[in-house]
Coordinates of C-alpha atoms in Angstrom, one line a residue:
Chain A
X369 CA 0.0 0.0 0.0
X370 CA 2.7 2.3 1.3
X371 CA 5.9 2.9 -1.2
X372 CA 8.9 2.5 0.5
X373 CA 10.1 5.8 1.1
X374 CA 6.7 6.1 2.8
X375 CA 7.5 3.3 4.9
X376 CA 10.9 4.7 5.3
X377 CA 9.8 8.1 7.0
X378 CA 7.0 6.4 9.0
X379 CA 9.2 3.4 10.6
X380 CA 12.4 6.0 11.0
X381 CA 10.7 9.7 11.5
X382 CA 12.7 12.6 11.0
X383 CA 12.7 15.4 13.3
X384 CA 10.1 14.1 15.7
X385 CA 9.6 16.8 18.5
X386 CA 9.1 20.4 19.8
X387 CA 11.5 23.4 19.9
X388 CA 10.8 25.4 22.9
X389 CA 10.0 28.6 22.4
X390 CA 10.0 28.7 18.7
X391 CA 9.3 31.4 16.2
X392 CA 6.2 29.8 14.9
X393 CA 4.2 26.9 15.6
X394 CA 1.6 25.5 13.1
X395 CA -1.2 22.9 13.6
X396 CA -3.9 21.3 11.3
X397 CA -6.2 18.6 10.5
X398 CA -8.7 17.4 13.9
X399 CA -9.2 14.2 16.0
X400 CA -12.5 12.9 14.0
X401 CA -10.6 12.9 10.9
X402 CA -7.6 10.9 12.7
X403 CA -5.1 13.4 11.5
X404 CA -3.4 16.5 13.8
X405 CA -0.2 17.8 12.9
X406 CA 1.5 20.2 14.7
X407 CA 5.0 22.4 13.3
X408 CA 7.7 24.2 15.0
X409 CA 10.2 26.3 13.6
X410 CA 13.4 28.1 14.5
X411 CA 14.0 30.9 12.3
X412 CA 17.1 32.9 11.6
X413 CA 17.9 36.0 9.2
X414 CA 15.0 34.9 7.3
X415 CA 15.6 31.0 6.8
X416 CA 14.1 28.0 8.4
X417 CA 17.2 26.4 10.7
X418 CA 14.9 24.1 12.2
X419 CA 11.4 22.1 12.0
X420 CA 10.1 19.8 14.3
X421 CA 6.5 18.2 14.2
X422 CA 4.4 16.4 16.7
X423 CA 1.6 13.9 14.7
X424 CA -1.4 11.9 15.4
X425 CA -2.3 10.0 12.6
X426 CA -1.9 7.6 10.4
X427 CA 1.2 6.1 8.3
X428 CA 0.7 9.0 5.9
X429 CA 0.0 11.5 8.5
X430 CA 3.6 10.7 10.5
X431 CA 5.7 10.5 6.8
X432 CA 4.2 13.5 5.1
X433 CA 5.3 15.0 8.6
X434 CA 8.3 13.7 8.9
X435 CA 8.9 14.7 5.1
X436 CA 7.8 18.3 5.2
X437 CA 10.9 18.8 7.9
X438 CA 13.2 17.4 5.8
X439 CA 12.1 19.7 2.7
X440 CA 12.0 23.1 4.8
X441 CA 15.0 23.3 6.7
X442 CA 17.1 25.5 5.2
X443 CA 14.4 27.2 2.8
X444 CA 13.8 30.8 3.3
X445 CA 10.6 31.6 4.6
X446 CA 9.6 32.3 1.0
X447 CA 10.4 28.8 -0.1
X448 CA 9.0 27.4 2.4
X449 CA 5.7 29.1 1.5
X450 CA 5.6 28.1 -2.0
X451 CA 6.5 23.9 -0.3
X452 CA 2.7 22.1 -1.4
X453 CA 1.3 19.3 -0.4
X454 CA 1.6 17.6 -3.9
X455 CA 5.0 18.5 -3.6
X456 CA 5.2 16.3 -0.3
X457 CA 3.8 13.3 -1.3
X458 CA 5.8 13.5 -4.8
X459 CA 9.0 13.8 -2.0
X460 CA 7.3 10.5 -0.9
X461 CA 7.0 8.7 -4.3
X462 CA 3.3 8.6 -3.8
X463 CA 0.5 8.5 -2.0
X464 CA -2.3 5.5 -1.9
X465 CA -5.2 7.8 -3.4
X466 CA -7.5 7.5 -0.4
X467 CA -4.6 8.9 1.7
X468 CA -4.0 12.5 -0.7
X469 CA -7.1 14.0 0.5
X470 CA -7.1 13.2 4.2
X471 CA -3.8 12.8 5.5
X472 CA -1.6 14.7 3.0
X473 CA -1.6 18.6 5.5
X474 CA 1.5 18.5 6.2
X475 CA 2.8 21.7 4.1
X476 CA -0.9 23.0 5.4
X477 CA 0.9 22.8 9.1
X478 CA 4.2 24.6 7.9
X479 CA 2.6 27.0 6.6
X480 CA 0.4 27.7 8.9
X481 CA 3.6 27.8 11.3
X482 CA 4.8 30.1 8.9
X483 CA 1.4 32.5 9.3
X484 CA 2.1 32.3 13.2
X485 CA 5.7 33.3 13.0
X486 CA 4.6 36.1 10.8
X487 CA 1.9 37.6 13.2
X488 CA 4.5 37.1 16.0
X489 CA 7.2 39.4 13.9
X490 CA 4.0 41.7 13.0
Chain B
X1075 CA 10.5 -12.7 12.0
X1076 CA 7.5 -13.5 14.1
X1077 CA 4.2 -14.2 11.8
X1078 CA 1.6 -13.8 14.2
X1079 CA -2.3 -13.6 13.4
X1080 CA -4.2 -12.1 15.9
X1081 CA -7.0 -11.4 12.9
X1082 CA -9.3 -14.3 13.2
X1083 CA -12.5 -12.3 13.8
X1084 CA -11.4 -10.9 9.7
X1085 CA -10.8 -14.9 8.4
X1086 CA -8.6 -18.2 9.3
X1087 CA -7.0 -20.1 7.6
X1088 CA -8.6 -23.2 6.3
X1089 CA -7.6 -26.4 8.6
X1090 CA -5.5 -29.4 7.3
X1091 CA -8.2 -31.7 7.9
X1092 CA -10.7 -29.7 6.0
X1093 CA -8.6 -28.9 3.4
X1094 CA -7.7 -33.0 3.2
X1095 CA -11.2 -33.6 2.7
X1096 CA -11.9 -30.9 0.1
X1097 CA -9.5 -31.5 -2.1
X1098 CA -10.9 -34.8 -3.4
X1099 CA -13.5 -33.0 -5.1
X1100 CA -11.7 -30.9 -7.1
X1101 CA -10.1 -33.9 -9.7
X1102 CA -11.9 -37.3 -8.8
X1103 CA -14.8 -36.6 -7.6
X1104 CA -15.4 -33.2 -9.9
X1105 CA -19.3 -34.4 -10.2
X1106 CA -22.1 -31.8 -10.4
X1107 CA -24.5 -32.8 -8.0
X1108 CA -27.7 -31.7 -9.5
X1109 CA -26.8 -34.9 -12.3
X1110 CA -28.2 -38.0 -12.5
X1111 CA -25.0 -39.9 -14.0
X1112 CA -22.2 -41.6 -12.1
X1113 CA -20.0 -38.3 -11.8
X1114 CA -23.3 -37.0 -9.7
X1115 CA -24.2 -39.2 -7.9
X1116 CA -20.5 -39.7 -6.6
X1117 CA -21.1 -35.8 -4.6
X1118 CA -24.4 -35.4 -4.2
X1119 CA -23.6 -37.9 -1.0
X1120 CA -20.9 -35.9 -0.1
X1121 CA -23.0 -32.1 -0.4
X1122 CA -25.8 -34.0 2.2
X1123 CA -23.0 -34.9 4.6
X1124 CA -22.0 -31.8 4.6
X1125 CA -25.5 -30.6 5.2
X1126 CA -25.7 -32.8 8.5
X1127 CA -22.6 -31.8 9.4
X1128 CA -23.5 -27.9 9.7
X1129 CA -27.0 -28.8 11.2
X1130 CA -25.6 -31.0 14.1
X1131 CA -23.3 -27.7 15.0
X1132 CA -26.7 -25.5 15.2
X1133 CA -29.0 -28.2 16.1
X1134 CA -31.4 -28.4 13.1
X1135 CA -32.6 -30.6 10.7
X1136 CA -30.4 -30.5 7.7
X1137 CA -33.6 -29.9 5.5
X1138 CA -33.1 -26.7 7.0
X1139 CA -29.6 -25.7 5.9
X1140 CA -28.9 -23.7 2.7
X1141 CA -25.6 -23.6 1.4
X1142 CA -24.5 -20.3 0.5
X1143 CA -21.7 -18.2 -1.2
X1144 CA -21.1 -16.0 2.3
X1145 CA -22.2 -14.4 5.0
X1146 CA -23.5 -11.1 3.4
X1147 CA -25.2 -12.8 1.1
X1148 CA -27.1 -14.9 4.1
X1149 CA -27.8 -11.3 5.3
X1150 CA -29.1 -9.9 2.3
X1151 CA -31.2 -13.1 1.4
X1152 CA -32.9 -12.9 5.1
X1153 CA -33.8 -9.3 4.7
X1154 CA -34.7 -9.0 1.1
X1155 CA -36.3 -12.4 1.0
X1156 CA -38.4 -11.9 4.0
X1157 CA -39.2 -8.3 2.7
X1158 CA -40.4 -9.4 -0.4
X1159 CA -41.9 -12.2 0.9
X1160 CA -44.1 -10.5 4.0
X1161 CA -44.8 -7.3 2.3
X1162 CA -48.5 -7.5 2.5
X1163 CA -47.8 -8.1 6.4
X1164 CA -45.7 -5.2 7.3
X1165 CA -43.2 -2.6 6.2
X1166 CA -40.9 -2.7 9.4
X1167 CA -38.0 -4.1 10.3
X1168 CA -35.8 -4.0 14.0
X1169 CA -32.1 -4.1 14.0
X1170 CA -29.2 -2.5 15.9
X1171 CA -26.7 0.1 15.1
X1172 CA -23.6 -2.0 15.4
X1173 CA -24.6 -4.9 12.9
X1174 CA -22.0 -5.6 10.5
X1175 CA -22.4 -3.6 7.1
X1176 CA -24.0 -6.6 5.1
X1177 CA -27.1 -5.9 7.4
X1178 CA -26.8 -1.8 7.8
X1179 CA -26.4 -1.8 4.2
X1180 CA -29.2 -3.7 3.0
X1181 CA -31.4 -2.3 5.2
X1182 CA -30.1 1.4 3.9
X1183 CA -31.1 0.0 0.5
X1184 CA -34.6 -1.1 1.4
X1185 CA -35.3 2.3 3.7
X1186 CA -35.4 3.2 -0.3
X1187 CA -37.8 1.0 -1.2
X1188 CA -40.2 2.4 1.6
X1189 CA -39.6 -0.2 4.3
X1190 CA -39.3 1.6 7.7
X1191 CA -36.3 0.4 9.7
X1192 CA -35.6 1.3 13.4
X1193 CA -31.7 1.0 14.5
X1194 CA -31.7 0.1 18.1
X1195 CA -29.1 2.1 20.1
X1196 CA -26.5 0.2 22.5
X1197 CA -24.8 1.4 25.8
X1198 CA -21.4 2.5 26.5
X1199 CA -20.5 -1.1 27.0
X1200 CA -22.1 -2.0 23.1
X1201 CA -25.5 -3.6 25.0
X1202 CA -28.8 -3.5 23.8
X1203 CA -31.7 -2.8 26.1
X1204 CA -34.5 -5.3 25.4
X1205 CA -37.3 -3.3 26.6
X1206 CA -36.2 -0.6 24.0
X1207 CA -36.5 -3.6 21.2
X1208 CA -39.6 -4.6 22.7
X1209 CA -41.0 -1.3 22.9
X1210 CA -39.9 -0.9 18.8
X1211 CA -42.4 -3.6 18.2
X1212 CA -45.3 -2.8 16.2
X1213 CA -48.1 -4.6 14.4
X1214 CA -45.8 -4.2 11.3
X1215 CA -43.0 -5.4 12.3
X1216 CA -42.0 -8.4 10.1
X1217 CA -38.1 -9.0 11.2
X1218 CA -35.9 -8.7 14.2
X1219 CA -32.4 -8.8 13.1
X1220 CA -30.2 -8.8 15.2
X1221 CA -26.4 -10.2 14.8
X1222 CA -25.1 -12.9 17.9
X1223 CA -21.9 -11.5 18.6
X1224 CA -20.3 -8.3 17.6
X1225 CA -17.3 -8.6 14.8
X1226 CA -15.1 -5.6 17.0
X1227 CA -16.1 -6.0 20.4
X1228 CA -16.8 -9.6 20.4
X1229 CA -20.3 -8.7 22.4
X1230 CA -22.5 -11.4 23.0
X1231 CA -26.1 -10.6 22.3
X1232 CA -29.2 -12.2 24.6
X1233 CA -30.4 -14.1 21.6
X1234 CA -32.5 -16.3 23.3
X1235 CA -34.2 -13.8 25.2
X1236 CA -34.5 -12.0 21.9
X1237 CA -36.2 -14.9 20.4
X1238 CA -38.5 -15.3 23.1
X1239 CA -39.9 -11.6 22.7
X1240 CA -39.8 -12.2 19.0
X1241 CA -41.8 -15.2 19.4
X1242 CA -44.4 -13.5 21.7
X1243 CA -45.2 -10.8 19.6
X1244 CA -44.9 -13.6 16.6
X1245 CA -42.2 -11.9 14.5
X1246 CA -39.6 -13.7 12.6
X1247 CA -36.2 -13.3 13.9
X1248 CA -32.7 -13.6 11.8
X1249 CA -29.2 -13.7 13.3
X1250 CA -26.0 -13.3 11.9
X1251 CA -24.2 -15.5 13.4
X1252 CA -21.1 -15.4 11.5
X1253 CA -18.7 -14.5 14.2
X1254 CA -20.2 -17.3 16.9
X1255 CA -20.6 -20.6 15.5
X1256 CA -18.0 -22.4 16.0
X1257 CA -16.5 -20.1 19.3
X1258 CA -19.7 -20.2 21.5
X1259 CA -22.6 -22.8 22.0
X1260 CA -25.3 -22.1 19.2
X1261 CA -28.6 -24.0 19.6
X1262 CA -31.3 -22.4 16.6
X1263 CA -33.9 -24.2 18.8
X1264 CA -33.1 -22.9 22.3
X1265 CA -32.8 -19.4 21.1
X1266 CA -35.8 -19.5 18.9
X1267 CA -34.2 -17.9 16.0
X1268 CA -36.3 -18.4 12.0
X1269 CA -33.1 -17.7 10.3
X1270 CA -29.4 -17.5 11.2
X1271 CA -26.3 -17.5 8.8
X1272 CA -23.0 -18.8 9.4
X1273 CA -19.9 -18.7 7.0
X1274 CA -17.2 -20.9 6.5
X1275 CA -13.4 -18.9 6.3
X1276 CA -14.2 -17.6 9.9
X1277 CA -14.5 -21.4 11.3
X1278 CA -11.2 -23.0 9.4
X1279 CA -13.0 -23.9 6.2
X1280 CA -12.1 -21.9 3.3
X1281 CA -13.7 -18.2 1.8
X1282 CA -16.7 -18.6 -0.9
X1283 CA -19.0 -21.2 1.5
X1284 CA -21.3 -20.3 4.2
X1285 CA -25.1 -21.8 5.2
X1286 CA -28.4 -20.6 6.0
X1287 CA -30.6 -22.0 8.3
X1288 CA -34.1 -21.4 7.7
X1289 CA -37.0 -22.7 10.4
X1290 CA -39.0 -25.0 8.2
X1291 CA -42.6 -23.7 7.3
X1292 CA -40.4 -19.8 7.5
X1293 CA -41.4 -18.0 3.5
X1294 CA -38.2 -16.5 1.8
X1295 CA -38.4 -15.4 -1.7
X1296 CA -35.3 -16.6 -3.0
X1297 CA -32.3 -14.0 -3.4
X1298 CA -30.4 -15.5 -6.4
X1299 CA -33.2 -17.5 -9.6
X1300 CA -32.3 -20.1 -11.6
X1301 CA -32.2 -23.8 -11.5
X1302 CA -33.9 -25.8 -9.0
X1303 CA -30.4 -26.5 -6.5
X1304 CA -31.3 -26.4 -2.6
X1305 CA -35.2 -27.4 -3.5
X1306 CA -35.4 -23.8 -4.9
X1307 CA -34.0 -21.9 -2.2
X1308 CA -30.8 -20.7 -4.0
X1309 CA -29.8 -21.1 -7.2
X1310 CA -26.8 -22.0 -8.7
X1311 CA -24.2 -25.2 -9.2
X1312 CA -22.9 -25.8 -5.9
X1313 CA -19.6 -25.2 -4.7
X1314 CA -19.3 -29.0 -4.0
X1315 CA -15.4 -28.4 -2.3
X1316 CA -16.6 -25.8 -0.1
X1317 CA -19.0 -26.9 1.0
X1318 CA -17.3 -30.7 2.1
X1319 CA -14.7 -27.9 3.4
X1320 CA -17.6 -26.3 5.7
X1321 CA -19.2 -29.5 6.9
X1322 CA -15.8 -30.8 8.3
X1323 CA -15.2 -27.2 9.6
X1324 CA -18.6 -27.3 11.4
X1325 CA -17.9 -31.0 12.7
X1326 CA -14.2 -29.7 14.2
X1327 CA -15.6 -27.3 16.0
X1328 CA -18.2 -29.2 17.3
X1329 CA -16.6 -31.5 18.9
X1330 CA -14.1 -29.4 20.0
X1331 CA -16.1 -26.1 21.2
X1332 CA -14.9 -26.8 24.7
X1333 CA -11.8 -27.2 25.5
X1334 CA -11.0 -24.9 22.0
X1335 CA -13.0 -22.2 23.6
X1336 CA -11.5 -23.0 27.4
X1337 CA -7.6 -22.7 25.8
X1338 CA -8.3 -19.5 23.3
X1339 CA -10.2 -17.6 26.2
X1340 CA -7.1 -18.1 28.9
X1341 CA -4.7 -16.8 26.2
X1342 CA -7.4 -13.8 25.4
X1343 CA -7.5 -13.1 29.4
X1344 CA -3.6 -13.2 29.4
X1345 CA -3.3 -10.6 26.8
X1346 CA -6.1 -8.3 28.3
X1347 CA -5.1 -8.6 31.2
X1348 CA -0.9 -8.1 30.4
X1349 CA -2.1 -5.1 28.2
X1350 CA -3.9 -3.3 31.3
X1351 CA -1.5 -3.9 33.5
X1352 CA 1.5 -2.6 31.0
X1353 CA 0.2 0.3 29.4
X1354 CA -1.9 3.2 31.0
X1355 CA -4.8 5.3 29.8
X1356 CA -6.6 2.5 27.5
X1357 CA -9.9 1.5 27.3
X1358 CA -11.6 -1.6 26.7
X1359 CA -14.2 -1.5 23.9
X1360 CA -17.0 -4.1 24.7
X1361 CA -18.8 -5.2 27.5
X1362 CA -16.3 -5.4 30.7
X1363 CA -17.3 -8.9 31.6
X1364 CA -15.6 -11.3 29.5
X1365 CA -18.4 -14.4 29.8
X1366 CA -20.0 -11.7 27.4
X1367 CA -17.9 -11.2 24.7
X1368 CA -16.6 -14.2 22.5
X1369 CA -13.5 -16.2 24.0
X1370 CA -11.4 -14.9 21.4
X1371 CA -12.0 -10.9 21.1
X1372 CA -10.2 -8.2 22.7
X1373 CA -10.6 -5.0 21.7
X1374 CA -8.9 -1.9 23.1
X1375 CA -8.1 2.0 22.4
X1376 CA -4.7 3.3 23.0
X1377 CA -5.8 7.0 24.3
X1378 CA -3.9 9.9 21.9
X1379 CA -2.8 7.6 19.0
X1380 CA -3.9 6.4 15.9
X1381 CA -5.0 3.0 14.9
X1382 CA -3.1 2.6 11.2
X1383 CA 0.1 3.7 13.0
X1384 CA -0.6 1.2 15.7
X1385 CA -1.1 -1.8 13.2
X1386 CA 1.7 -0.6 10.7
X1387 CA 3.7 -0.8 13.7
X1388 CA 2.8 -4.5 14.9
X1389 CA 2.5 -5.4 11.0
X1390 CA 6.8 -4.4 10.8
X1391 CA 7.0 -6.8 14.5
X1392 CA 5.0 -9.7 12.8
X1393 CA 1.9 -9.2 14.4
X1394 CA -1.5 -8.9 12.3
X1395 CA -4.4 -7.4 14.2
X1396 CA -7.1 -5.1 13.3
X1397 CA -8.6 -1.3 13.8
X1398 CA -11.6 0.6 13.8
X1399 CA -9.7 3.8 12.3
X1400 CA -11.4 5.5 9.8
X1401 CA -7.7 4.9 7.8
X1402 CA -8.5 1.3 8.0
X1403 CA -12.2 0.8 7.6
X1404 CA -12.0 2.9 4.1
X1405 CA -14.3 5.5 4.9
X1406 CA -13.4 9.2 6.8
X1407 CA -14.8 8.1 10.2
X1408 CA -13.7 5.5 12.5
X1409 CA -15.9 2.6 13.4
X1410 CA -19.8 2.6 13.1
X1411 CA -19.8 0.5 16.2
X1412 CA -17.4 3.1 18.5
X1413 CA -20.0 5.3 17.2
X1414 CA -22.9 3.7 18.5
X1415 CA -20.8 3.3 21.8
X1416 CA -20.5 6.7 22.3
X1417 CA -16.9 6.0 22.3
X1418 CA -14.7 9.2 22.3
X1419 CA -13.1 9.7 18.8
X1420 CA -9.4 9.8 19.5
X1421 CA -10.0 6.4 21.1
X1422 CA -12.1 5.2 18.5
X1423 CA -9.3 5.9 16.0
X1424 CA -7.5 3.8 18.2
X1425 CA -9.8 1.0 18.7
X1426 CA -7.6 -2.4 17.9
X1427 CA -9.1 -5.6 18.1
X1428 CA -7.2 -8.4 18.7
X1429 CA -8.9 -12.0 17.5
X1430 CA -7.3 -15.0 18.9
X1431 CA -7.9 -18.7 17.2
X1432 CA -7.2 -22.2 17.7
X1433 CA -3.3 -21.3 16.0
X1434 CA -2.4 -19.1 18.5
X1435 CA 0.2 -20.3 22.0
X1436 CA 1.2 -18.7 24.7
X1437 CA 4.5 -17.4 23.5
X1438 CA 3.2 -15.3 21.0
X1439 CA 0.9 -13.6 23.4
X1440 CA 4.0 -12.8 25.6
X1441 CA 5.7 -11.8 22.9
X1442 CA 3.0 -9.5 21.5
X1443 CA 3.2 -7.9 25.4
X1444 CA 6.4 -7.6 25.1
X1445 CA 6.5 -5.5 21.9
X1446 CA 3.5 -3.6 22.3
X1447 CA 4.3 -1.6 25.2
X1448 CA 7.2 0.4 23.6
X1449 CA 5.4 0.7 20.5
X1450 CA 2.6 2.7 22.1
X1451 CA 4.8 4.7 24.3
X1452 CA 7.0 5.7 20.8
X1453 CA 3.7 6.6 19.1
X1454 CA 2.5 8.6 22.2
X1455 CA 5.6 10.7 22.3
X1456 CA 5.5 11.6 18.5
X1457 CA 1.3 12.4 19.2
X1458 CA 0.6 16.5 20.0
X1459 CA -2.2 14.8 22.1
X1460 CA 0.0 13.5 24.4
X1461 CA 1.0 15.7 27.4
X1462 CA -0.7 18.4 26.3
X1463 CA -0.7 21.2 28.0
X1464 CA -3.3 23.8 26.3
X1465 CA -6.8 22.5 26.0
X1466 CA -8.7 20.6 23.3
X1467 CA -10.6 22.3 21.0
X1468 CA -14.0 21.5 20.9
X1469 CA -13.9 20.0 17.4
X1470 CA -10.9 18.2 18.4
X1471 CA -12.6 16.5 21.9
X1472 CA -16.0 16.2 20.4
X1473 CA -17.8 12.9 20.9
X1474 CA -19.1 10.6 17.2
X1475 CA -22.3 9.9 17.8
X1476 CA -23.2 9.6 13.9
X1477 CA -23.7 6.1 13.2
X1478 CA -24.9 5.7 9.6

């Protein structure tokens, strides 16, 4: 069901955690859909130095997590902003198709970490 | 690595001795039984062995056994067939929330036909209350359905106190009993039941066989037309294998019910009890008293994770169980039954049911405690539910209580 770099992020996450007092934190998704991600990041000068996530979810929920990490660190905040979704589970090689729509938020959650480290520079 | 299957509430695998038997009828004796020649005649013995095989398990007369392609199609044959067969009696059928899909469905499908259905609710523990079924009764009522034991909590159902309303208020009553034949005691004539199916892969014999009993003197327009098998009460050439395959199955567990149930249940106990005393903030799904669940069932939610991670998890250590995730059932909710249970939805994305069968030792149950501990632990520390600080949002700690 899973491809293997799916399986890889889900059995060996990266970045699994939360960075106290960090510039932004992001969550999505809610508990009767089985999927909340939450983002932290640690900005500096204007690029991501580091992202953290905490997940409840599913195999796809904890590896598009784990994946979105990977992708940010080291993007400017603008990067980071244009990181999608689709661009996630591509990172992934794929998706099972049931699994796009529900468990596939994780650039949602950076960027919503993004919004909240923008209203905290604001 | 470990294989361990834990998932014999989803199917088992099909025992040596059945498959010994079956597989005789496959090359030699390759006979259709409806014919009259030699090749024919050589089965047709074989299909009514089979036939008393699976009425001794229920006690009934094998007159009364159907052989079917599954359990949903039992299901939809009881409802459709007494539906179309009772129509100028009544429009109105009783059933439960937390029957397995081949009933909710069908019934869905004939709430479009303008049959009234009423879905009775069940406790926090998954029980029904009998005065609320008895209460549903009216003079249109034409079925009671309701299934013997759960398929994810492993409740056991008062069937024979359901029968004996059903019979006071003279209305025909159908059980699925797909889950409890062959794990619990099943008498058609102590619990007064008209029709009750039963299907094959869950007792050892293999997928594509199951039976229906049907009272004698009970009307059922037939489900699937065409030539005259099963003295016209379901076409179609009979899958002569299968059903050898479900009468050994049936006799096995006959004679074996006991001490099969007795050895299964003290492993179950073992692993309920090891994961309650190993792993805090869990909750039991089903009723709390073990005498009424199956022997075999063990359902539990791991409070702030997720039930796909869970099996994923146990699937890399060997270990093949089940969830009521909405990940795993295919659909965006968890579990129609949590739902009915009023169970809270984190937990009911983390309802995992564990179904033990005759396979199953000792070793792998302590092995599976030994493994499943630190998985949930990892799983809670990756979880923002988890030592949370800030409160829930109300969207996030709201209660399912949408069942269909």
């Amino acid at each position: 069901m899973y491809s293997d770099k799916v399986m890889d992020h889900f059995s060996n996450p990266r970045n699994v955690g939360e960075i106290e007092n960090a510039d932004g934190v992001g969550e999505v998704g809610n508990a009767s859909c089985g999927d909340i991600m939450k983002i932290f990041l640690k900005v500096e000068d204007n690029v991501i130095k580091d992202v953290k996530f905490k997940t409840f979810g599913c195999g796809a929920a904890i590896a598009t997590s784990s994946m979105v990490t990977e992708m940010a660190i080291g993007k400017t905040i603008e990067e980071a902003l244009e990181l999608t979704n689709a661009a996630v589970a591509e990172a992934l090689d794929g998706l099972p198709a049931q699994k796009l729509h529900c468990s596939n938020l994780a650039a949602d959650a950076l960027h919503e970490a993004i919004r909240n480290y923008k209203e905290k520079q604001a | 690595m470990k294989r361990i299957y834990m998932d014999n509430n989803a199917t088992t695998a099909v025992r040596a001795e059945v498959l010994e038997a079956m597989l005789p009828f496959y090359r030699e004796q390759f006979g259709n039984p409806s014919s009259v020649h030699w090749a024919g005649r050589a089965v047709s013995g074989a299909v009514e062995k089979a036939r008393e095989q699976v009425a001794k398990l229920i006690n009934c007369s094998p007159a009364e056994i159907v052989f079917i392609s599954c359990g949903s199609e039992g299901d939809n044959m009881s409802l459709k067939g007494t539906v179309d067969a009772l129509r100028d009696k009544g429009d109105h059928i009783i059933t439960t929330t937390v029957e397995h899909p081949a009933i909710l469905e069908t019934c869905k499908s004939l709430e479009k036909q303008g049959i009234r259905v009423t879905y009775l609710p069940v406790d926090h523990n998954g029980m029904l209350n009998l005065a609320d079924l008895e209460a549903a009764i009216t003079d249109k009522t034409i079925l009671i359905s309701v299934m013997w034991a759960n398929n994810e909590t492993g409740n056991l159902y008062p069937i024979e106190a359901i029968g004996a309303i059903a019979r006071k208020y003279k209305v025909r009553f159908h059980t699925d009993a797909v889950q409890a034949v062959g794990k619990v005691p099943v008498d058609v004539q102590k619990a007064k039941v008209d029709l009750l199916v039963l299907s094959g892969h869950k007792i050892g014999a293999p997928k594509g066989v199951g039976a229906i009993y049907i009272r004698r003197g009970t009307r059922l327009t037939p489900f699937m037309h065409g030539g005259h098998q099963e003295r016209n009460r379901r076409a179609g050439t009979h899958n002569v294998a299968g059903i050898v395959g479900l009468g050994v199955a049936c006799e096995l567990a006959g004679s074996h019910l006991g001490e099969d149930a007795a050895r299964i249940r003290r492993l179950r106990d073992k692993l309920e009890q090891g994961i309650i005393g190993a792993v805090s903030e869990i909750k039991l799904n089903g009723h709390p008293d073990p005498d009424l669940r199956l022997p075999n069932t063990l359902n539990v939610s791991f409070a702030y994770i997720e039930g796909e991670s869970l099996l994923l998890n146990f699937d890399m250590k060997g270990i093949a169980a089940s969830s009521g995730s909405a990940c795993t059932s295919g659909s965006l909710e968890p579990s129609h039954v949590m739902g009915a249970m009023c169970v809270d939805v984190v937990l009911a994305h983390s309802s995992t049911r564990f179904s033990l069968g005759i396979d199953n030792t000792e070793e792998e149950v302590d092995y599976v405690l030994e493994v499943l501990p630190p998985i949930v632990q990892r799983l809670r520390e990756m979880s923002p539910l988890y030592n949370r600080t800030e409160p829930m949002t109300c969207e996030e700690c709201q209660v399912i209580r949408k069942v269909h």
